[in-house]
Structure formats: C-alpha cells, structure tokens
Backbone as JSON, one array per atom type, in Angstrom:
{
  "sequence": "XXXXXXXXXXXXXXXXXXXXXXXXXXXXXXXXXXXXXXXXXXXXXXXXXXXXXXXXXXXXXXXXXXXXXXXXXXXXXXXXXXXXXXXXXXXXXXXXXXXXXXXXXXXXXXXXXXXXXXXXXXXXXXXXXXXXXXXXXXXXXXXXXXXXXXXXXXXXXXXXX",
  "N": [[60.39, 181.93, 56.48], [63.17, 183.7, 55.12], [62.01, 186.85, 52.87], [62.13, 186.92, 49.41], [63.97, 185.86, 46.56], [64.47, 182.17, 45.62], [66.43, 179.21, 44.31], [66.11, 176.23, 43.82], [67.85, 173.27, 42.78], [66.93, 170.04, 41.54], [68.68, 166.88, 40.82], [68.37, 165.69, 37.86], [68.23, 162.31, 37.93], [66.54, 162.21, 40.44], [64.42, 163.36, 39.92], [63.19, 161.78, 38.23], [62.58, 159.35, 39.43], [61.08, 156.64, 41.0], [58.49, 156.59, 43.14], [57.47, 155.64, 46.55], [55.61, 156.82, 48.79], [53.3, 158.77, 50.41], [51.9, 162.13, 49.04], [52.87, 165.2, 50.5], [50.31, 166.93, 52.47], [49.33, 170.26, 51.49], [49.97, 172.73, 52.89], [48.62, 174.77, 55.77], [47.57, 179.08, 54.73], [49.49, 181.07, 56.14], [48.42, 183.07, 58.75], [48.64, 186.49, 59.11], [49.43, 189.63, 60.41], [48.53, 190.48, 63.69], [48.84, 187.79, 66.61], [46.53, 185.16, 67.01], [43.58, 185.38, 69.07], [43.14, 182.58, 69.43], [45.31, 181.4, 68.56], [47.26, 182.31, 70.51], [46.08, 181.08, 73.28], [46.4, 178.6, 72.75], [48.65, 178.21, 72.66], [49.54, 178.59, 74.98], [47.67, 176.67, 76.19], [49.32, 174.51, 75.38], [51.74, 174.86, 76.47], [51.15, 174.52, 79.3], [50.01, 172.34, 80.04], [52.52, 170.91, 79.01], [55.32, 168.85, 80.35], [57.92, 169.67, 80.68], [58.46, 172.2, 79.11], [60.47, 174.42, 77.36], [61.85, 177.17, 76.32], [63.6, 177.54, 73.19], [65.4, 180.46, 72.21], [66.62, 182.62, 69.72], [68.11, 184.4, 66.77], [66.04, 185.15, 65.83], [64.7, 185.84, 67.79], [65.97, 188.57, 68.92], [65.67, 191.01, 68.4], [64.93, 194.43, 69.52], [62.42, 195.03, 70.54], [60.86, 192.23, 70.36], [62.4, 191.01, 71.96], [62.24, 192.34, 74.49], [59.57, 191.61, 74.56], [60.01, 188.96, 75.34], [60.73, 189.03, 77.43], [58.9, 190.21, 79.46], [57.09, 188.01, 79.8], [58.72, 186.27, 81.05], [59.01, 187.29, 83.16], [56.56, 186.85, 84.21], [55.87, 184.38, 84.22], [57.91, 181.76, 84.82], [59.84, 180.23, 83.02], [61.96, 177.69, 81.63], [65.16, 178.64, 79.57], [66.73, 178.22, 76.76], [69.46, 179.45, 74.71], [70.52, 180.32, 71.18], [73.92, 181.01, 69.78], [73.19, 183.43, 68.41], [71.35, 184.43, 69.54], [72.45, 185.32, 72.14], [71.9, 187.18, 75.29], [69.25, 187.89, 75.45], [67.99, 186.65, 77.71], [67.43, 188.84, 80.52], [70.05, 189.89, 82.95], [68.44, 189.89, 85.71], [66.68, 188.17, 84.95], [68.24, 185.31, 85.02], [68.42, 184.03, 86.79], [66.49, 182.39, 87.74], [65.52, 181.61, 85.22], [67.95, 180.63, 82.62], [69.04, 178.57, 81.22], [71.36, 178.52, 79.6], [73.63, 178.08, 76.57], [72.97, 176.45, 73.18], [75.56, 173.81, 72.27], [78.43, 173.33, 70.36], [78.98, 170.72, 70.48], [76.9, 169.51, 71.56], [77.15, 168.68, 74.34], [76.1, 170.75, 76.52], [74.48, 172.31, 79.44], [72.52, 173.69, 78.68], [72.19, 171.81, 76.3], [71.09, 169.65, 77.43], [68.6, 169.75, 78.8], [67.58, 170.82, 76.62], [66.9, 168.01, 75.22], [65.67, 166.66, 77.28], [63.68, 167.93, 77.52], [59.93, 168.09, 76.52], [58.06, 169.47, 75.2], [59.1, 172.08, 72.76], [59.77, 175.35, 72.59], [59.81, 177.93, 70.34], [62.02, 180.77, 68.42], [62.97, 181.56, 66.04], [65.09, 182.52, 63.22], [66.62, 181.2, 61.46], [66.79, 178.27, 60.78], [68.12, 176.34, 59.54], [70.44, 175.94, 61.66], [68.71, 175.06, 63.3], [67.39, 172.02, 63.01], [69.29, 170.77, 62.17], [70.4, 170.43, 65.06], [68.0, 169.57, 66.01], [67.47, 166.54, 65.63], [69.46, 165.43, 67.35], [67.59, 165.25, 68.8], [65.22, 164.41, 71.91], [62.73, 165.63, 71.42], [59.2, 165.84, 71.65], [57.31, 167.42, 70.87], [56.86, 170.71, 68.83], [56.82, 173.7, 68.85], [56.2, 176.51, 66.42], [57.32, 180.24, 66.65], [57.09, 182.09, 64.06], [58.92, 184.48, 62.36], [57.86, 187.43, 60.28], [55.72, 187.79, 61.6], [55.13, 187.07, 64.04], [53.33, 185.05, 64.68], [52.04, 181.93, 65.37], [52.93, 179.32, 63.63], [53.48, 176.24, 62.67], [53.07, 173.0, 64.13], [54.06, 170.52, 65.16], [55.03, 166.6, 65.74], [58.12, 165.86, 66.67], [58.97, 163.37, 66.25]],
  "CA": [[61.69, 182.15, 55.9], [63.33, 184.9, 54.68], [61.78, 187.26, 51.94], [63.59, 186.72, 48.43], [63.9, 184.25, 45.29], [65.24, 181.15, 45.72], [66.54, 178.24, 43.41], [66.73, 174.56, 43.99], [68.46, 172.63, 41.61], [66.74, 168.5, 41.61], [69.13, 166.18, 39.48], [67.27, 164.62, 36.84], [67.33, 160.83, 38.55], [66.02, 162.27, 41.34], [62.74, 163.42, 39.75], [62.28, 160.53, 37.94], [62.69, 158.24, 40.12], [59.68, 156.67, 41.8], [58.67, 157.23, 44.9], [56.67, 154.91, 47.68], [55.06, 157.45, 50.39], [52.04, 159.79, 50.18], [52.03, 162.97, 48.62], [52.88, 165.43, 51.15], [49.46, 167.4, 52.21], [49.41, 171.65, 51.58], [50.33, 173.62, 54.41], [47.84, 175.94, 55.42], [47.76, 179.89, 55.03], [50.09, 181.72, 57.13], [47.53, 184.11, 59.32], [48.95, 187.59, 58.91], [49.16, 190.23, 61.28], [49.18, 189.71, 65.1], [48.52, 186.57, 66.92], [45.05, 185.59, 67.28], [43.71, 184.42, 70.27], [42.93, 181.52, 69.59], [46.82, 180.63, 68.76], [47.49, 182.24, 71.6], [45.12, 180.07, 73.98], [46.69, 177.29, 72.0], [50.27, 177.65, 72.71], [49.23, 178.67, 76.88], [47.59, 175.66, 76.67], [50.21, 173.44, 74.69], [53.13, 174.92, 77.47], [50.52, 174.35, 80.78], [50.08, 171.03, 79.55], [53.86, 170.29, 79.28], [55.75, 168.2, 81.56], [58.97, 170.34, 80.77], [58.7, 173.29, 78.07], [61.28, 175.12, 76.9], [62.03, 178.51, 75.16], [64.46, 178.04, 72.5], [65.27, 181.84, 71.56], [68.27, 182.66, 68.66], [68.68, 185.48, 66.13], [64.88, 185.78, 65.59], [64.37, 186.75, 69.04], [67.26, 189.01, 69.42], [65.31, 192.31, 68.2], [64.65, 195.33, 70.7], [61.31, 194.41, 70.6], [60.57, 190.87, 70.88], [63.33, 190.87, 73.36], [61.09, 193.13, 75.52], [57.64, 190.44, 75.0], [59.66, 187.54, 76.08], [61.64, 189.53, 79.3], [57.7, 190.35, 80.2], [56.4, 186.57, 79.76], [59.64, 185.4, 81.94], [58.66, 188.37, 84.85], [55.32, 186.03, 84.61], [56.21, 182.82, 83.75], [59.4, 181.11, 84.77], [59.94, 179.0, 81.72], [63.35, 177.77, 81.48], [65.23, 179.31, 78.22], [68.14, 178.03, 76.48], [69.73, 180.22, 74.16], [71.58, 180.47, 70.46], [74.64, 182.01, 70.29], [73.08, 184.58, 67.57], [70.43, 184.82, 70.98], [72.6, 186.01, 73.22], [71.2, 188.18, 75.59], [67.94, 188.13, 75.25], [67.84, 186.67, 78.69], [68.31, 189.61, 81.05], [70.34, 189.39, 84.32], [67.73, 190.07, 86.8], [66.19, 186.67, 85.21], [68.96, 185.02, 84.62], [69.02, 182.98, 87.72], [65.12, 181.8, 87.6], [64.92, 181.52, 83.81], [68.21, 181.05, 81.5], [69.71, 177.34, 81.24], [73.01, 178.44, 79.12], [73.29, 178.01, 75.26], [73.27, 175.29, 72.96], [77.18, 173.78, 72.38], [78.79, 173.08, 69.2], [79.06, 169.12, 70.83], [75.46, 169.1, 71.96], [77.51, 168.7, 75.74], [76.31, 171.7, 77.04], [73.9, 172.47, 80.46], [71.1, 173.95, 77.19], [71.99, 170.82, 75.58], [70.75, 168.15, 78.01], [67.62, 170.35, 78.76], [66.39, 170.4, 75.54], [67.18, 166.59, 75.1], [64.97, 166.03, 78.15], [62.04, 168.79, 77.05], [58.93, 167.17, 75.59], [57.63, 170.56, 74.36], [60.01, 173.16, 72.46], [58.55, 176.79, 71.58], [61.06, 178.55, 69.39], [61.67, 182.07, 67.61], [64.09, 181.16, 65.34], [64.93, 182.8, 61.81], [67.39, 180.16, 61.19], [65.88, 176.92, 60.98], [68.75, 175.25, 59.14], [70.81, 175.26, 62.62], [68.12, 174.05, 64.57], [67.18, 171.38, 62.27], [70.47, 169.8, 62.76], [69.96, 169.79, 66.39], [66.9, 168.61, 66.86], [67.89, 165.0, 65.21], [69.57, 164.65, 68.18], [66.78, 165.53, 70.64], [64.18, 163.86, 72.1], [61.25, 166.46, 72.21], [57.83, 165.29, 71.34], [56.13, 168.36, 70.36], [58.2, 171.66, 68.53], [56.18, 175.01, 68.19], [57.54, 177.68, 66.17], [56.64, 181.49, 66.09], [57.64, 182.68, 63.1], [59.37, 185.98, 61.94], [57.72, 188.97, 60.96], [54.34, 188.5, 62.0], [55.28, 186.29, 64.82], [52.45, 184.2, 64.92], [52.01, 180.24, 65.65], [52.95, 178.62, 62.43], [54.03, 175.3, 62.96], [52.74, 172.02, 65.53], [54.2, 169.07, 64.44], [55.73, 165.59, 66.23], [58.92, 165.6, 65.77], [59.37, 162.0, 66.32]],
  "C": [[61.93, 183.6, 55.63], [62.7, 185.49, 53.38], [63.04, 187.55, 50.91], [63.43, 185.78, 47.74], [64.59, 183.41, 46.05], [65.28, 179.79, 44.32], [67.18, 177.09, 44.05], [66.38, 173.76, 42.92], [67.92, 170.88, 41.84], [67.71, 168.11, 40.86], [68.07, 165.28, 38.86], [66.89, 163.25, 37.57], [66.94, 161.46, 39.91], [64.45, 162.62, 41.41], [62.24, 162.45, 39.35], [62.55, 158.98, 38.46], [61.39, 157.7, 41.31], [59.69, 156.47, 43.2], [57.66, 156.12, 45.58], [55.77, 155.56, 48.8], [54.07, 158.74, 49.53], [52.68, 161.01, 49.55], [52.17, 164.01, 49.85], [51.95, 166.59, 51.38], [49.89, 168.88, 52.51], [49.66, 171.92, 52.94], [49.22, 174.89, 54.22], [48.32, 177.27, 55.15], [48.61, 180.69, 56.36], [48.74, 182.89, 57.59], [48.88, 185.58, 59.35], [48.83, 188.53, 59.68], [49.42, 189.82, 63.01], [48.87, 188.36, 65.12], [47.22, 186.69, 67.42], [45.3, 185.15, 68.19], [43.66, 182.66, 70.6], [44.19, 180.64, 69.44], [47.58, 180.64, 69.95], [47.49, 181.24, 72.93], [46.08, 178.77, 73.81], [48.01, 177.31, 72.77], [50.73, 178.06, 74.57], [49.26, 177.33, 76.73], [48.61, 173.97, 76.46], [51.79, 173.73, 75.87], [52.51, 174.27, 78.8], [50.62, 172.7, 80.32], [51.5, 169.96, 79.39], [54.67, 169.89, 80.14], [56.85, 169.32, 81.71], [59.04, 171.01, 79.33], [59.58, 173.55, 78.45], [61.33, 176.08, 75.49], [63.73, 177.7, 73.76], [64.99, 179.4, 72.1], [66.68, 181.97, 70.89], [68.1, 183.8, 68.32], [66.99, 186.17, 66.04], [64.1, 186.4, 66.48], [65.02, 188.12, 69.44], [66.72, 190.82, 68.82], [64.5, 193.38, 69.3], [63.11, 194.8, 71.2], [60.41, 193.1, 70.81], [61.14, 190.19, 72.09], [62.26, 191.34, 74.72], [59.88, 192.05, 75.7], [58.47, 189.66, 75.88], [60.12, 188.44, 77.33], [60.19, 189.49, 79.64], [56.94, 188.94, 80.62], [57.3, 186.41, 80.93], [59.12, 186.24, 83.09], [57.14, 187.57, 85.25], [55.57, 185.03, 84.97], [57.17, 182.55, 83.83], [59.86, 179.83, 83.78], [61.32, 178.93, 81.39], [63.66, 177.89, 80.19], [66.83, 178.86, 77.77], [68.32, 179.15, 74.69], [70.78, 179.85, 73.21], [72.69, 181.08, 70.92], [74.18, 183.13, 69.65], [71.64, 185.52, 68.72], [71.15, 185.57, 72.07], [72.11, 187.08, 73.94], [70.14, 188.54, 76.29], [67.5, 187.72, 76.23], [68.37, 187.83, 79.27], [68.98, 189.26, 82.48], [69.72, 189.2, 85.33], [66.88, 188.03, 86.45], [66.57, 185.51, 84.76], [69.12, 183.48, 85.52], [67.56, 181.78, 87.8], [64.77, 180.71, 86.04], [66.31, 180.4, 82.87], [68.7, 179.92, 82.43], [71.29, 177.4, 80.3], [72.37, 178.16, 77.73], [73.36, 176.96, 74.72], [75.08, 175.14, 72.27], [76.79, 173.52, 70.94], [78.47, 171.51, 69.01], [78.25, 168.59, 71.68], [76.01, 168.55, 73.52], [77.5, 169.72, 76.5], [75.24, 171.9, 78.44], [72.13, 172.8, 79.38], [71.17, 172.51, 76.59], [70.45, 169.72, 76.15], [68.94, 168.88, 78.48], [67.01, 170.41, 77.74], [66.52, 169.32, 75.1], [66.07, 166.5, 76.19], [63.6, 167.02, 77.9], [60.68, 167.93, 76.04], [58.03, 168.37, 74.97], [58.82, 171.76, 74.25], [59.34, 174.27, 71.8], [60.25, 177.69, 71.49], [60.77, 179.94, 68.65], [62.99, 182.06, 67.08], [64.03, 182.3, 63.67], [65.85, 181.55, 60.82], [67.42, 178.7, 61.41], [67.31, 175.96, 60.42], [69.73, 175.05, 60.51], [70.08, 175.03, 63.6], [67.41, 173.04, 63.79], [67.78, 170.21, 62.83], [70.86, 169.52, 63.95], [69.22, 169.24, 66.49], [66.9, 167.05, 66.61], [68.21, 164.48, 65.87], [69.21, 164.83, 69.65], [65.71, 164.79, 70.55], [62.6, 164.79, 72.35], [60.33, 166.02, 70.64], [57.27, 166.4, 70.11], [57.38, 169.69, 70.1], [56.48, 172.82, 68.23], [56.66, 176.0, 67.91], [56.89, 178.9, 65.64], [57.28, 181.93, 64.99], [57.63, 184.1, 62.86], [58.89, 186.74, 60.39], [57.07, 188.97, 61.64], [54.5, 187.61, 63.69], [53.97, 185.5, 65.42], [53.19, 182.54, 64.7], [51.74, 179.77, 64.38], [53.26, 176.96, 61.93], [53.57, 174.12, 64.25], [52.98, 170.96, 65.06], [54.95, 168.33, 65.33], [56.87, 165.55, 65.62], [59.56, 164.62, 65.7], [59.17, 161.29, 65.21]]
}
C-alpha cells in the first residue's frame, strides 16, 4: 500500500457480533530490498508453468524505470499484457503487435477484458488494488501474483477462487 496513517471506522454490531470461520493466519514479512532469487525462480517458474499468463500493468508500472524492466522482459518474453488506463503506455510500439492485448473496459467488454477472463495465471504491478479488486470478481484466473510497489518484490500467491 501506500505509506501513511489510516483509519477504519467498525460499527459497534459489527465487532460484537460472532463470527463462524477461522481466525485469519499473519501474513508474513515483506522481504525488503531487491527481489531475491529465489522469488524470482518462483514467479519464472509460476509463468512457464502457465497455460496462459498475463501481465496486468497500471499506475504502479507506469514509472521511467519499471517501464524500462518490463519493455526488456517483453524483448525476451512475449507475454501478452493488458493494460490500466493509469498504465498507458508502458507497452511500447515496437512491441505492441507481439505483446499488448488493449486495456481493461469500464463494461469488462473489452479485447483485455476477455483475456484476462480466460488467463489462469495473472502477474500484476499495481498500486491500486481497490480497482483491480473489483475486477477480478468477475474473472476466472486461478492463480494472481502481485509485485508490489517500492521494493517490487513478490508479495502475494494466493487462489483467487
């Protein structure tokens, strides 16, 4: 997330109101610094392994710099990439025609839409999780991995079924 306070307000019957389902277990340590290898390794082998990956990339990709890693991955790796609108871009033209599936729509009817509806692994660089949240409810992908912003390491492997 972003660095910064935050306040969330429970209403009273909502704390005391009992509950039925496990306690939900800690989340580990964020690793700090670059990406090790071993996340690395991990998220090769979690795309090779995929019937149909896909890049998500939005606002958290969209810096001079990260822009530059993925253009170098895509000059490797043809991994099809659908794009925010706060992403724009970040595909460049030269791999535009190999790589970039269009953005996601407002009415989830878009050419990005139906691609990540049919993806069974999604790798993401998002800073804005609350509008891809509300997409993914109405996608079918299995598996979501998400680099997170600053340190851009592999923070995240969860079913999102």
């Amino acid at each position: 997330g972003k660095p910064g306070a935050s306040f969330i307000s429970i209403p009273q019957d909502v704390t005391d109101a009992p509950v039925s389902v496990k306690a939900i277990k800690p989340m580990t340590d964020p690793k700090l610094g670059s990406a090790s290898v071993s996340d690395i390794n991990y998220l090769a082998q979690a795309i090779k392994n995929a019937v149909l990956p896909v890049f998500l990339l939005g606002n958290g990709a969209s810096s001079e710099a990260v822009t530059y890693s993925i253009r170098q991955i895509l000059k490797h790796v043809k991994l099809p990439v659908v794009e925010t609108f706060q992403g724009a871009g970040i595909v460049s033209r030269d791999l535009e025609e190999d790589t970039f599936f269009g953005r996601v729509g407002l009415f989830r009817n878009q050419p990005g839409d139906m691609l990540l509806k049919k993806s069974d692994l999604l790798v993401m660089t998002q800073s804005n999780m609350k509008h891809v949240t509300g997409m993914l409810k109405f996608q079918h992908v299995s598996s979501l991995l998400m680099l997170s912003r600053p340190r851009w390491t592999l923070t995240s492997n969860r079913n999102v079924n």
